[in-house]
Amino acid sequence: MYRFSKRAVDIIAAILGIILLSPIFLLTVAAILMEDGPGVIYTQERIGKNRKVFKIYKFRSMWKDADKLHEKLRKKYNNTEVSFKLTEDPRVTKTGKIIRKFNIDELPQLLNILAGDMSFVGPRPLPVYEYEEEQKRYGEKYIQRYSVPQGLTCYWQISDRAKQSFETRMQQDVDYAANCCISEDIKLMIKTLFFTICGKAKY
């Protein structure tokens, strides 16, 4: 019953979201085009439920070819974490800083939800390269996080993730997978909306 209800809510909410937020979609597209030209949508392979690979959609928030600088920056900052994040990433555009602050860059994932690749609530899907590194370091330790649909938001999306280790975030995902229910999903969505409106959603 929970899975059926969750999927039904995902479909209805995704359709309504696309319709109601279409003005923001159009403004974002225009801003990206004016600052850095074509290539508005960024796609990346991610790991979904049951470890199925899918392409995630996001509004492009970095300069073109930013992915090519990933390893260079990782070495520059001597980063050995599985997940590489910078609070002041030089690859992020001016438009990108704004849409990231309010999670607008994630809106195209409503299409992923509609297609069934994702849900509104669930562990954030890892990029393939992070998943491969996770497997090398931890094996099947966090396998339970892949037993549920990966989502737009979960526990570590509404916390100070810059201060959390990769292991802490993965364990939070496992905890969600073990205890997910409608009431928990509603609570997480409400908290996510608060963080987004306040501009605290991400760096």
mmCIF file with all atom_site columns, N, CA, C and O in Angstrom, residues 12 34 74 86 178:
data_model
loop_
_atom_site.group_PDB
_atom_site.id
_atom_site.type_symbol
_atom_site.label_atom_id
_atom_site.label_alt_id
_atom_site.label_comp_id
_atom_site.label_asym_id
_atom_site.label_entity_id
_atom_site.label_seq_id
_atom_site.pdbx_PDB_ins_code
_atom_site.Cartn_x
_atom_site.Cartn_y
_atom_site.Cartn_z
_atom_site.occupancy
_atom_site.B_iso_or_equiv
_atom_site.pdbx_formal_charge
_atom_site.auth_seq_id
_atom_site.auth_comp_id
_atom_site.auth_asym_id
_atom_site.auth_atom_id
_atom_site.pdbx_PDB_model_num
ATOM 1  N N  . ILE A 1 12  ? 1.248  12.562 -9.493  1.00 0.00 ? 12  ILE A N  1
ATOM 2  C CA . ILE A 1 12  ? 0.357  13.726 -9.408  1.00 0.00 ? 12  ILE A CA 1
ATOM 3  C C  . ILE A 1 12  ? 1.145  14.989 -9.064  1.00 0.00 ? 12  ILE A C  1
ATOM 4  O O  . ILE A 1 12  ? 0.979  16.038 -9.713  1.00 0.00 ? 12  ILE A O  1
ATOM 5  N N  . MET A 1 34  ? 21.555 33.420 -21.455 1.00 0.00 ? 34  MET A N  1
ATOM 6  C CA . MET A 1 34  ? 22.165 34.744 -21.525 1.00 0.00 ? 34  MET A CA 1
ATOM 7  C C  . MET A 1 34  ? 23.584 34.755 -20.952 1.00 0.00 ? 34  MET A C  1
ATOM 8  O O  . MET A 1 34  ? 24.458 35.473 -21.436 1.00 0.00 ? 34  MET A O  1
ATOM 9  N N  . ARG A 1 74  ? 40.125 18.257 -7.499  1.00 0.00 ? 74  ARG A N  1
ATOM 10 C CA . ARG A 1 74  ? 40.240 17.267 -6.427  1.00 0.00 ? 74  ARG A CA 1
ATOM 11 C C  . ARG A 1 74  ? 41.683 17.149 -5.959  1.00 0.00 ? 74  ARG A C  1
ATOM 12 O O  . ARG A 1 74  ? 41.969 17.093 -4.762  1.00 0.00 ? 74  ARG A O  1
ATOM 13 N N  . LEU A 1 86  ? 32.853 21.544 -3.057  1.00 0.00 ? 86  LEU A N  1
ATOM 14 C CA . LEU A 1 86  ? 33.534 22.768 -2.652  1.00 0.00 ? 86  LEU A CA 1
ATOM 15 C C  . LEU A 1 86  ? 32.484 23.811 -2.284  1.00 0.00 ? 86  LEU A C  1
ATOM 16 O O  . LEU A 1 86  ? 31.499 23.986 -3.009  1.00 0.00 ? 86  LEU A O  1
ATOM 17 N N  . ALA A 1 178 ? 15.153 1.741  5.904   1.00 0.00 ? 178 ALA A N  1
ATOM 18 C CA . ALA A 1 178 ? 14.659 0.769  6.880   1.00 0.00 ? 178 ALA A CA 1
ATOM 19 C C  . ALA A 1 178 ? 13.369 1.228  7.552   1.00 0.00 ? 178 ALA A C  1
ATOM 20 O O  . ALA A 1 178 ? 12.605 0.400  8.077   1.00 0.00 ? 178 ALA A O  1
#
